[in-house]
mmCIF file of C-alpha atoms in Angstrom:
data_model
loop_
_atom_site.group_PDB
_atom_site.id
_atom_site.type_symbol
_atom_site.label_atom_id
_atom_site.label_comp_id
_atom_site.label_asym_id
_atom_site.label_seq_id
_atom_site.Cartn_x
_atom_site.Cartn_y
_atom_site.Cartn_z
ATOM 1 C CA UNK A 1 35.371 11.397 7.292
ATOM 2 C CA UNK A 2 35.224 7.828 6.754
ATOM 3 C CA UNK A 3 33.841 6.687 3.554
ATOM 4 C CA UNK A 4 31.604 4.145 4.984
ATOM 5 C CA UNK A 5 30.631 2.776 1.249
ATOM 6 C CA UNK A 6 33.746 1.032 0.817
ATOM 7 C CA UNK A 7 32.971 -1.097 3.777
ATOM 8 C CA UNK A 8 29.900 -1.854 2.768
ATOM 9 C CA UNK A 9 29.474 -5.932 1.423
ATOM 10 C CA UNK A 10 29.626 -6.278 -2.333
ATOM 11 C CA UNK A 11 26.796 -4.425 -4.155
ATOM 12 C CA UNK A 12 25.266 -2.728 -1.204
ATOM 13 C CA UNK A 13 25.950 1.060 -2.331
ATOM 14 C CA UNK A 14 24.901 0.302 -5.944
ATOM 15 C CA UNK A 15 21.530 -0.382 -5.138
ATOM 16 C CA UNK A 16 18.765 1.735 -5.426
ATOM 17 C CA UNK A 17 16.731 1.668 -2.082
ATOM 18 C CA UNK A 18 12.852 0.913 -2.630
ATOM 19 C CA UNK A 19 11.060 4.245 -2.406
ATOM 20 C CA UNK A 20 7.588 3.782 -1.000
ATOM 21 C CA UNK A 21 4.532 5.898 -2.163
ATOM 22 C CA UNK A 22 4.923 9.660 -0.707
ATOM 23 C CA UNK A 23 2.913 10.041 2.548
ATOM 24 C CA UNK A 24 -0.210 12.592 2.363
ATOM 25 C CA UNK A 25 1.065 14.405 5.691
ATOM 26 C CA UNK A 26 4.631 14.744 4.357
ATOM 27 C CA UNK A 27 3.222 16.415 0.935
ATOM 28 C CA UNK A 28 0.614 18.554 2.256
ATOM 29 C CA UNK A 29 3.141 19.570 4.793
ATOM 30 C CA UNK A 30 5.710 20.534 2.592
ATOM 31 C CA UNK A 31 3.475 22.293 -0.167
ATOM 32 C CA UNK A 32 0.824 23.482 2.191
ATOM 33 C CA UNK A 33 -2.144 21.499 0.539
ATOM 34 C CA UNK A 34 -5.145 19.985 1.933
ATOM 35 C CA UNK A 35 -7.559 16.969 0.648
ATOM 36 C CA UNK A 36 -4.787 15.215 -0.871
ATOM 37 C CA UNK A 37 -5.723 11.674 -2.429
ATOM 38 C CA UNK A 38 -2.648 9.071 -2.369
ATOM 39 C CA UNK A 39 -3.307 6.523 -5.650
ATOM 40 C CA UNK A 40 0.263 5.372 -4.985
ATOM 41 C CA UNK A 41 0.569 2.211 -2.746
ATOM 42 C CA UNK A 42 -1.832 -0.335 -3.804
ATOM 43 C CA UNK A 43 -3.555 0.361 -0.453
ATOM 44 C CA UNK A 44 -7.562 -0.658 0.176
ATOM 45 C CA UNK A 45 -9.427 2.809 -0.589
ATOM 46 C CA UNK A 46 -12.317 1.281 1.454
ATOM 47 C CA UNK A 47 -10.158 1.651 4.289
ATOM 48 C CA UNK A 48 -9.589 -1.582 6.728
ATOM 49 C CA UNK A 49 -11.538 -4.787 7.150
ATOM 50 C CA UNK A 50 -13.955 -3.431 10.137
ATOM 51 C CA UNK A 51 -13.590 -6.913 11.817
ATOM 52 C CA UNK A 52 -9.815 -6.480 11.464
ATOM 53 C CA UNK A 53 -9.737 -3.231 12.973
ATOM 54 C CA UNK A 54 -11.967 -4.240 15.403
ATOM 55 C CA UNK A 55 -9.958 -7.072 16.727
ATOM 56 C CA UNK A 56 -6.806 -4.982 16.622
ATOM 57 C CA UNK A 57 -8.134 -2.391 18.530
ATOM 58 C CA UNK A 58 -9.453 -5.119 21.260
ATOM 59 C CA UNK A 59 -5.460 -6.504 20.771
ATOM 60 C CA UNK A 60 -4.148 -3.126 21.975
ATOM 61 C CA UNK A 61 -4.947 -4.120 25.881
ATOM 62 C CA UNK A 62 -2.536 -6.962 25.571
ATOM 63 C CA UNK A 63 0.480 -5.015 24.324
ATOM 64 C CA UNK A 64 2.817 -5.243 27.246
ATOM 65 C CA UNK A 65 3.172 -8.828 26.613
ATOM 66 C CA UNK A 66 4.995 -10.255 23.620
ATOM 67 C CA UNK A 67 2.651 -12.085 20.429
ATOM 68 C CA UNK A 68 2.491 -15.637 20.330
ATOM 69 C CA UNK A 69 5.883 -16.100 18.336
ATOM 70 C CA UNK A 70 4.238 -19.585 16.634
ATOM 71 C CA UNK A 71 1.341 -17.702 15.513
ATOM 72 C CA UNK A 72 -0.656 -20.901 16.197
ATOM 73 C CA UNK A 73 -4.428 -19.407 15.748
ATOM 74 C CA UNK A 74 -3.784 -17.899 12.550
ATOM 75 C CA UNK A 75 -1.662 -20.400 11.111
ATOM 76 C CA UNK A 76 -4.635 -22.987 12.124
ATOM 77 C CA UNK A 77 -7.220 -20.753 10.438
ATOM 78 C CA UNK A 78 -5.495 -20.402 7.355
ATOM 79 C CA UNK A 79 -4.475 -24.078 7.227
ATOM 80 C CA UNK A 80 -8.008 -24.863 7.462
ATOM 81 C CA UNK A 81 -9.018 -22.332 4.702
ATOM 82 C CA UNK A 82 -6.085 -23.833 2.124
ATOM 83 C CA UNK A 83 -6.301 -27.509 2.839
ATOM 84 C CA UNK A 84 -2.705 -27.584 4.490
ATOM 85 C CA UNK A 85 -1.200 -28.347 7.620
ATOM 86 C CA UNK A 86 -0.343 -25.418 10.052
ATOM 87 C CA UNK A 87 3.404 -26.819 9.121
ATOM 88 C CA UNK A 88 2.917 -25.921 5.868
ATOM 89 C CA UNK A 89 2.588 -21.895 6.560
ATOM 90 C CA UNK A 90 4.914 -19.151 8.068
ATOM 91 C CA UNK A 91 3.887 -15.628 9.189
ATOM 92 C CA UNK A 92 5.882 -12.310 8.146
ATOM 93 C CA UNK A 93 5.595 -8.619 8.761
ATOM 94 C CA UNK A 94 4.137 -8.417 5.136
ATOM 95 C CA UNK A 95 4.811 -11.258 2.451
ATOM 96 C CA UNK A 96 7.720 -9.252 1.819
ATOM 97 C CA UNK A 97 9.238 -10.561 4.839
ATOM 98 C CA UNK A 98 8.907 -14.132 4.065
ATOM 99 C CA UNK A 99 10.519 -13.438 0.488
ATOM 100 C CA UNK A 100 13.341 -12.157 2.069
ATOM 101 C CA UNK A 101 13.652 -15.407 4.603
ATOM 102 C CA UNK A 102 14.081 -17.165 1.242
ATOM 103 C CA UNK A 103 16.702 -15.138 -0.103
ATOM 104 C CA UNK A 104 18.502 -15.171 3.192
ATOM 105 C CA UNK A 105 17.897 -19.229 3.275
ATOM 106 C CA UNK A 106 18.850 -19.836 -0.226
ATOM 107 C CA UNK A 107 21.059 -17.316 -1.637
ATOM 108 C CA UNK A 108 24.635 -16.556 -1.122
ATOM 109 C CA UNK A 109 27.756 -15.751 -2.934
ATOM 110 C CA UNK A 110 28.136 -17.732 -6.001
ATOM 111 C CA UNK A 111 24.597 -18.353 -6.396
ATOM 112 C CA UNK A 112 22.069 -16.766 -8.292
ATOM 113 C CA UNK A 113 18.276 -15.372 -8.615
ATOM 114 C CA UNK A 114 15.832 -15.133 -11.596
ATOM 115 C CA UNK A 115 13.300 -13.359 -12.107
ATOM 116 C CA UNK A 116 11.453 -10.697 -14.999
ATOM 117 C CA UNK A 117 12.585 -7.102 -15.617
ATOM 118 C CA UNK A 118 9.721 -4.872 -14.562
ATOM 119 C CA UNK A 119 8.855 -7.095 -11.463
ATOM 120 C CA UNK A 120 8.563 -6.174 -7.792
ATOM 121 C CA UNK A 121 11.426 -3.657 -6.902
ATOM 122 C CA UNK A 122 12.910 -5.380 -3.764
ATOM 123 C CA UNK A 123 13.810 -9.031 -5.302
ATOM 124 C CA UNK A 124 17.087 -7.361 -6.800
ATOM 125 C CA UNK A 125 17.792 -6.110 -3.303
ATOM 126 C CA UNK A 126 16.896 -9.061 -1.657
ATOM 127 C CA UNK A 127 19.096 -10.786 -3.752
ATOM 128 C CA UNK A 128 22.007 -8.500 -3.498
ATOM 129 C CA UNK A 129 21.663 -8.320 0.052
ATOM 130 C CA UNK A 130 22.312 -11.990 0.389
ATOM 131 C CA UNK A 131 25.543 -11.627 -1.495
ATOM 132 C CA UNK A 132 23.872 -13.248 -5.046
ATOM 133 C CA UNK A 133 23.716 -12.321 -8.833
ATOM 134 C CA UNK A 134 20.800 -11.123 -10.110
ATOM 135 C CA UNK A 135 19.538 -12.356 -13.761
ATOM 136 C CA UNK A 136 17.149 -10.333 -14.851
ATOM 137 C CA UNK A 137 15.533 -11.974 -17.807
ATOM 138 C CA UNK A 138 13.774 -9.762 -20.598
ATOM 139 C CA UNK A 139 9.895 -9.328 -20.323
ATOM 140 C CA UNK A 140 7.643 -9.613 -23.437
ATOM 141 C CA UNK A 141 7.888 -6.382 -25.481
ATOM 142 C CA UNK A 142 5.161 -3.613 -25.178
ATOM 143 C CA UNK A 143 3.680 -4.179 -28.373
ATOM 144 C CA UNK A 144 2.869 -8.018 -27.221
ATOM 145 C CA UNK A 145 -0.652 -8.839 -28.467
ATOM 146 C CA UNK A 146 -1.692 -10.436 -24.926
ATOM 147 C CA UNK A 147 0.393 -9.546 -22.408
ATOM 148 C CA UNK A 148 2.261 -6.400 -23.448
ATOM 149 C CA UNK A 149 5.589 -6.259 -20.272
ATOM 150 C CA UNK A 150 4.657 -9.481 -18.899
ATOM 151 C CA UNK A 151 6.741 -11.977 -17.807
ATOM 152 C CA UNK A 152 8.870 -14.138 -20.803
ATOM 153 C CA UNK A 153 8.850 -17.905 -18.875
ATOM 154 C CA UNK A 154 11.186 -18.873 -21.956
ATOM 155 C CA UNK A 155 13.516 -16.205 -21.547
ATOM 156 C CA UNK A 156 13.197 -16.778 -17.746
ATOM 157 C CA UNK A 157 14.253 -20.424 -18.143
ATOM 158 C CA UNK A 158 17.065 -19.935 -20.142
ATOM 159 C CA UNK A 159 18.657 -18.074 -17.417
ATOM 160 C CA UNK A 160 17.875 -20.453 -14.861
ATOM 161 C CA UNK A 161 21.875 -22.665 -14.865
ATOM 162 C CA UNK A 162 23.541 -24.614 -12.457
ATOM 163 C CA UNK A 163 24.161 -21.754 -9.942
ATOM 164 C CA UNK A 164 20.579 -20.724 -9.558
ATOM 165 C CA UNK A 165 18.804 -21.110 -6.351
ATOM 166 C CA UNK A 166 15.621 -19.076 -6.647
ATOM 167 C CA UNK A 167 13.505 -17.662 -9.316
ATOM 168 C CA UNK A 168 10.914 -15.101 -8.309
ATOM 169 C CA UNK A 169 7.594 -14.958 -9.969
ATOM 170 C CA UNK A 170 4.939 -12.162 -9.011
ATOM 171 C CA UNK A 171 1.600 -13.199 -10.354
ATOM 172 C CA UNK A 172 -0.229 -10.782 -10.872
ATOM 173 C CA UNK A 173 2.982 -8.544 -11.320
ATOM 174 C CA UNK A 174 3.976 -5.230 -9.473
ATOM 175 C CA UNK A 175 4.354 -2.502 -10.901
ATOM 176 C CA UNK A 176 2.767 -3.855 -14.330
ATOM 177 C CA UNK A 177 -0.413 -5.964 -13.235
ATOM 178 C CA UNK A 178 0.056 -8.529 -15.565
ATOM 179 C CA UNK A 179 -0.505 -12.174 -15.089
ATOM 180 C CA UNK A 180 0.303 -15.465 -16.134
ATOM 181 C CA UNK A 181 -2.420 -18.029 -16.903
ATOM 182 C CA UNK A 182 -2.591 -21.729 -15.711
ATOM 183 C CA UNK A 183 -1.149 -23.843 -18.270
ATOM 184 C CA UNK A 184 1.694 -21.245 -18.769
ATOM 185 C CA UNK A 185 3.023 -21.243 -15.380
ATOM 186 C CA UNK A 186 2.453 -25.018 -14.843
ATOM 187 C CA UNK A 187 4.508 -25.558 -17.886
ATOM 188 C CA UNK A 188 7.278 -23.507 -16.456
ATOM 189 C CA UNK A 189 7.371 -25.378 -13.115
ATOM 190 C CA UNK A 190 7.262 -28.583 -14.654
ATOM 191 C CA UNK A 191 10.636 -28.215 -16.431
ATOM 192 C CA UNK A 192 12.425 -26.378 -13.772
ATOM 193 C CA UNK A 193 15.194 -28.214 -11.684
ATOM 194 C CA UNK A 194 13.649 -29.529 -8.283
ATOM 195 C CA UNK A 195 16.370 -27.957 -6.446
ATOM 196 C CA UNK A 196 15.457 -24.313 -7.759
ATOM 197 C CA UNK A 197 13.153 -22.971 -5.211
ATOM 198 C CA UNK A 198 10.322 -20.813 -6.726
ATOM 199 C CA UNK A 199 8.733 -18.073 -4.951
ATOM 200 C CA UNK A 200 5.383 -17.492 -6.247
ATOM 201 C CA UNK A 201 4.275 -13.811 -5.060
ATOM 202 C CA UNK A 202 0.199 -13.676 -4.910
ATOM 203 C CA UNK A 203 0.019 -10.724 -3.308
ATOM 204 C CA UNK A 204 -2.979 -9.566 -5.316
ATOM 205 C CA UNK A 205 -4.343 -12.496 -6.065
ATOM 206 C CA UNK A 206 -7.697 -11.982 -4.337
ATOM 207 C CA UNK A 207 -8.203 -9.581 -6.845
ATOM 208 C CA UNK A 208 -8.135 -11.568 -9.569
ATOM 209 C CA UNK A 209 -11.496 -12.844 -11.698
ATOM 210 C CA UNK A 210 -9.664 -14.164 -14.729
ATOM 211 C CA UNK A 211 -11.068 -17.794 -14.994
ATOM 212 C CA UNK A 212 -7.338 -19.236 -16.194
ATOM 213 C CA UNK A 213 -5.943 -17.557 -13.602
ATOM 214 C CA UNK A 214 -3.783 -20.238 -11.334
ATOM 215 C CA UNK A 215 -4.148 -20.965 -7.603
ATOM 216 C CA UNK A 216 -0.723 -21.528 -6.684
ATOM 217 C CA UNK A 217 -1.549 -23.294 -3.415
ATOM 218 C CA UNK A 218 -3.000 -26.462 -5.091
ATOM 219 C CA UNK A 219 0.445 -27.261 -6.646
ATOM 220 C CA UNK A 220 2.154 -27.624 -3.449
ATOM 221 C CA UNK A 221 2.095 -30.892 -3.243
ATOM 222 C CA UNK A 222 2.975 -31.541 -7.044
ATOM 223 C CA UNK A 223 5.950 -28.858 -6.444
ATOM 224 C CA UNK A 224 8.070 -29.411 -2.966
ATOM 225 C CA UNK A 225 10.170 -26.579 -4.235
ATOM 226 C CA UNK A 226 7.322 -24.020 -4.684
ATOM 227 C CA UNK A 227 6.398 -21.363 -1.735
ATOM 228 C CA UNK A 228 3.145 -19.112 -2.425
ATOM 229 C CA UNK A 229 3.316 -15.893 -0.799
ATOM 230 C CA UNK A 230 0.176 -13.892 -0.046
ATOM 231 C CA UNK A 231 -0.165 -10.495 2.309
ATOM 232 C CA UNK A 232 -3.027 -8.914 4.163
ATOM 233 C CA UNK A 233 -1.846 -5.593 2.796
ATOM 234 C CA UNK A 234 -3.859 -5.350 0.047
ATOM 235 C CA UNK A 235 -7.477 -6.754 -0.444
ATOM 236 C CA UNK A 236 -7.647 -6.758 3.434
ATOM 237 C CA UNK A 237 -6.924 -3.252 3.869
ATOM 238 C CA UNK A 238 -4.408 -3.726 6.810
ATOM 239 C CA UNK A 239 -0.873 -2.315 5.154
ATOM 240 C CA UNK A 240 -0.362 -0.544 8.500
ATOM 241 C CA UNK A 241 0.155 -3.667 10.745
ATOM 242 C CA UNK A 242 2.201 -5.369 8.089
ATOM 243 C CA UNK A 243 1.662 -9.199 8.205
ATOM 244 C CA UNK A 244 1.583 -11.438 5.544
ATOM 245 C CA UNK A 245 2.438 -15.703 5.216
ATOM 246 C CA UNK A 246 4.300 -18.080 2.876
ATOM 247 C CA UNK A 247 2.931 -21.256 2.460
ATOM 248 C CA UNK A 248 4.895 -24.551 1.097
ATOM 249 C CA UNK A 249 5.985 -28.049 1.732
ATOM 250 C CA UNK A 250 6.562 -28.702 5.831
ATOM 251 C CA UNK A 251 10.228 -29.045 5.088
ATOM 252 C CA UNK A 252 10.979 -26.053 3.375
ATOM 253 C CA UNK A 253 8.989 -24.167 5.766
ATOM 254 C CA UNK A 254 10.951 -25.478 8.409
ATOM 255 C CA UNK A 255 14.192 -24.446 6.576
ATOM 256 C CA UNK A 256 12.977 -20.455 5.986
ATOM 257 C CA UNK A 257 11.590 -20.263 9.433
ATOM 258 C CA UNK A 258 14.962 -20.405 10.881
ATOM 259 C CA UNK A 259 16.086 -17.117 9.673
ATOM 260 C CA UNK A 260 13.066 -15.782 10.830
ATOM 261 C CA UNK A 261 13.036 -12.865 13.340
ATOM 262 C CA UNK A 262 11.450 -13.974 16.637
ATOM 263 C CA UNK A 263 8.381 -12.117 17.088
ATOM 264 C CA UNK A 264 8.245 -10.805 13.332
ATOM 265 C CA UNK A 265 4.560 -10.248 13.608
ATOM 266 C CA UNK A 266 2.817 -8.357 16.457
ATOM 267 C CA UNK A 267 -0.277 -8.990 18.301
ATOM 268 C CA UNK A 268 -2.905 -6.696 17.109
ATOM 269 C CA UNK A 269 -1.645 -7.861 13.540
ATOM 270 C CA UNK A 270 -2.364 -11.553 14.694
ATOM 271 C CA UNK A 271 -5.319 -10.457 15.918
ATOM 272 C CA UNK A 272 -6.736 -8.228 13.014
ATOM 273 C CA UNK A 273 -5.535 -10.921 10.398
ATOM 274 C CA UNK A 274 -7.470 -13.868 11.907
ATOM 275 C CA UNK A 275 -10.490 -12.026 12.198
ATOM 276 C CA UNK A 276 -10.114 -9.841 8.640
ATOM 277 C CA UNK A 277 -10.819 -13.615 7.202
ATOM 278 C CA UNK A 278 -14.105 -13.948 8.103
ATOM 279 C CA UNK A 279 -14.989 -10.442 6.440
ATOM 280 C CA UNK A 280 -16.711 -11.859 3.463
ATOM 281 C CA UNK A 281 -18.844 -8.945 2.742
ATOM 282 C CA UNK A 282 -15.759 -6.451 3.054
ATOM 283 C CA UNK A 283 -13.784 -8.329 0.412
ATOM 284 C CA UNK A 284 -16.812 -8.525 -1.726
ATOM 285 C CA UNK A 285 -17.297 -5.009 -1.855
ATOM 286 C CA UNK A 286 -13.209 -4.512 -2.630
ATOM 287 C CA UNK A 287 -13.299 -6.776 -5.355
ATOM 288 C CA UNK A 288 -16.442 -4.620 -6.883
ATOM 289 C CA UNK A 289 -14.725 -1.416 -6.051
ATOM 290 C CA UNK A 290 -11.653 -2.663 -7.655
ATOM 291 C CA UNK A 291 -13.422 -4.092 -11.107
ATOM 292 C CA UNK A 292 -15.467 -0.711 -11.250
ATOM 293 C CA UNK A 293 -12.084 1.435 -10.604
ATOM 294 C CA UNK A 294 -10.146 -0.250 -13.242
ATOM 295 C CA UNK A 295 -12.568 0.262 -16.014
ATOM 296 C CA UNK A 296 -13.053 3.790 -15.017
ATOM 297 C CA UNK A 297 -9.475 4.342 -15.110
ATOM 298 C CA UNK A 298 -9.058 2.669 -18.465
ATOM 299 C CA UNK A 299 -11.961 4.448 -19.893
ATOM 300 C CA UNK A 300 -10.169 7.899 -18.798
ATOM 301 C CA UNK A 301 -6.889 6.643 -20.183
ATOM 302 C CA UNK A 302 -8.266 5.924 -23.725
ATOM 303 C CA UNK A 303 -10.109 9.246 -23.769
ATOM 304 C CA UNK A 304 -6.836 11.178 -23.041
ATOM 305 C CA UNK A 305 -5.257 8.799 -26.233
ATOM 306 C CA UNK A 306 -2.898 7.319 -23.476
ATOM 307 C CA UNK A 307 -1.911 3.453 -23.595
ATOM 308 C CA UNK A 308 -1.870 1.253 -20.016
ATOM 309 C CA UNK A 309 -0.862 -2.160 -19.497
ATOM 310 C CA UNK A 310 -3.851 -4.702 -18.621
ATOM 311 C CA UNK A 311 -3.794 -5.250 -14.904
ATOM 312 C CA UNK A 312 -5.123 -8.024 -12.833
ATOM 313 C CA UNK A 313 -4.527 -6.044 -9.730
ATOM 314 C CA UNK A 314 -5.411 -3.211 -7.827
ATOM 315 C CA UNK A 315 -3.516 -0.869 -9.902
ATOM 316 C CA UNK A 316 -2.971 0.142 -13.187
ATOM 317 C CA UNK A 317 -0.136 1.592 -15.029
ATOM 318 C CA UNK A 318 -0.565 4.355 -17.644
ATOM 319 C CA UNK A 319 2.248 5.334 -20.479
ATOM 320 C CA UNK A 320 2.441 9.115 -20.776
ATOM 321 C CA UNK A 321 4.715 8.963 -23.498
ATOM 322 C CA UNK A 322 6.365 11.695 -21.569
ATOM 323 C CA UNK A 323 8.870 11.907 -18.468
ATOM 324 C CA UNK A 324 6.811 10.025 -16.072
ATOM 325 C CA UNK A 325 8.767 12.225 -13.284
ATOM 326 C CA UNK A 326 7.763 15.494 -14.399
ATOM 327 C CA UNK A 327 3.888 14.887 -14.455
ATOM 328 C CA UNK A 328 4.363 12.828 -11.312
ATOM 329 C CA UNK A 329 5.723 16.434 -9.571
ATOM 330 C CA UNK A 330 3.124 18.228 -11.401
ATOM 331 C CA UNK A 331 0.398 15.992 -9.626
ATOM 332 C CA UNK A 332 1.682 16.793 -6.344
ATOM 333 C CA UNK A 333 1.592 19.957 -6.864
ATOM 334 C CA UNK A 334 -1.933 19.178 -7.115
ATOM 335 C CA UNK A 335 -2.417 17.293 -4.485
ATOM 336 C CA UNK A 336 -2.322 14.125 -6.317
ATOM 337 C CA UNK A 337 -0.065 11.397 -5.327
ATOM 338 C CA UNK A 338 0.814 8.515 -7.801
ATOM 339 C CA UNK A 339 3.661 6.201 -8.316
ATOM 340 C CA UNK A 340 6.365 6.980 -10.990
ATOM 341 C CA UNK A 341 7.868 3.521 -11.570
ATOM 342 C CA UNK A 342 11.566 4.955 -13.543
ATOM 343 C CA UNK A 343 13.434 2.499 -10.871
ATOM 344 C CA UNK A 344 11.729 -0.573 -12.646
ATOM 345 C CA UNK A 345 13.157 1.213 -16.329
ATOM 346 C CA UNK A 346 9.528 2.394 -17.003
ATOM 347 C CA UNK A 347 10.487 6.332 -17.125
ATOM 348 C CA UNK A 348 7.454 7.308 -19.101
ATOM 349 C CA UNK A 349 4.972 5.515 -16.767
ATOM 350 C CA UNK A 350 2.754 6.076 -13.909
ATOM 351 C CA UNK A 351 1.500 3.524 -11.882
ATOM 352 C CA UNK A 352 -2.007 4.385 -10.106
ATOM 353 C CA UNK A 353 -3.804 2.848 -7.329
ATOM 354 C CA UNK A 354 -7.682 2.243 -7.736
ATOM 355 C CA UNK A 355 -9.451 4.481 -5.455
ATOM 356 C CA UNK A 356 -13.028 5.579 -4.883
ATOM 357 C CA UNK A 357 -15.090 6.472 -7.886
ATOM 358 C CA UNK A 358 -14.460 10.111 -6.562
ATOM 359 C CA UNK A 359 -10.893 9.848 -6.101
ATOM 360 C CA UNK A 360 -10.256 8.125 -9.304
ATOM 361 C CA UNK A 361 -12.569 11.023 -11.398
ATOM 362 C CA UNK A 362 -10.369 13.588 -9.538
ATOM 363 C CA UNK A 363 -6.899 11.844 -10.677
ATOM 364 C CA UNK A 364 -8.092 11.913 -14.259
ATOM 365 C CA UNK A 365 -9.397 15.398 -14.197
ATOM 366 C CA UNK A 366 -6.075 16.572 -12.578
ATOM 367 C CA UNK A 367 -3.816 14.308 -15.060
ATOM 368 C CA UNK A 368 -5.625 15.554 -18.070
ATOM 369 C CA UNK A 369 -5.027 19.496 -17.173
ATOM 370 C CA UNK A 370 -1.390 18.851 -16.247
ATOM 371 C CA UNK A 371 -1.196 17.068 -19.613
ATOM 372 C CA UNK A 372 -2.579 19.911 -21.334
ATOM 373 C CA UNK A 373 -0.193 22.611 -19.416
#
């Protein structure tokens, strides 16, 4: 039998594939459970934006036709919101699709990408698939006073060399929930060479309430090498439709758009995203639920004597001080799905998405029982 692993491009067979959160249906089928709760994939517990869901349903009637590949209406609306021109936007099947476009456009053998340890698991995958090398900067230490496990921008800057073409920065970061303030990130961008493309991944930015948190879009005119990515998967509740976008200077967008797959965003997704942008009340309720849920989970961890990483996203990562994979399995047996982060070099941690108040409370009760067993 042919060993296809020896035929792959360099580095592919050694990659750890991205592992999504376990689906409820799969767990219940495997273990004969019912009433399972899923706090694993940073989905919105309030469901989809009602305006977005209705628009997607209305669009179904036209799915015998290809979608508008230009995304004209959605781009025009986003451009108006962010003070940009439509030519400064590219749409993707989630923001991860846009990040992949950047990797395929600027990374190749002999080049490298720089990112922080404990950052989004797709950065090394996209980099390796493009044939480039991964330069992984050490994160801030677990006992750091302000931002344990956070991006160490000084360490990242030291790894940038003549072959660096892309720097990936997630703000807030997934899976740690850590964030960079406006001054620190701006200083980093100012010091970076202009021929290094910076991907500022802002998938969770709508949840952040900190006053010193930066809006990367405001810096696009100052930094022509900057691209900001965002998504409708998180606060807008449209994860199942897969739609996100990138914003940058028109020349940078033009280049990465050349590797975009045709019709990469489907018709219901385009309609839902456009409508969801008007769902102000849904976003307000989502932020409120998230702030209350983060406080509820943090208080629960403290009551259990567990350390957690301060988070600005819609999830929180807790240190169990024991094998996280084993606790994850026991939680599954009790109908609670969370996310192990061993693939991000955090073997004693679990990442927990903020759910409803009732879901958060159930998770904490089950966690206490599992830890005591």
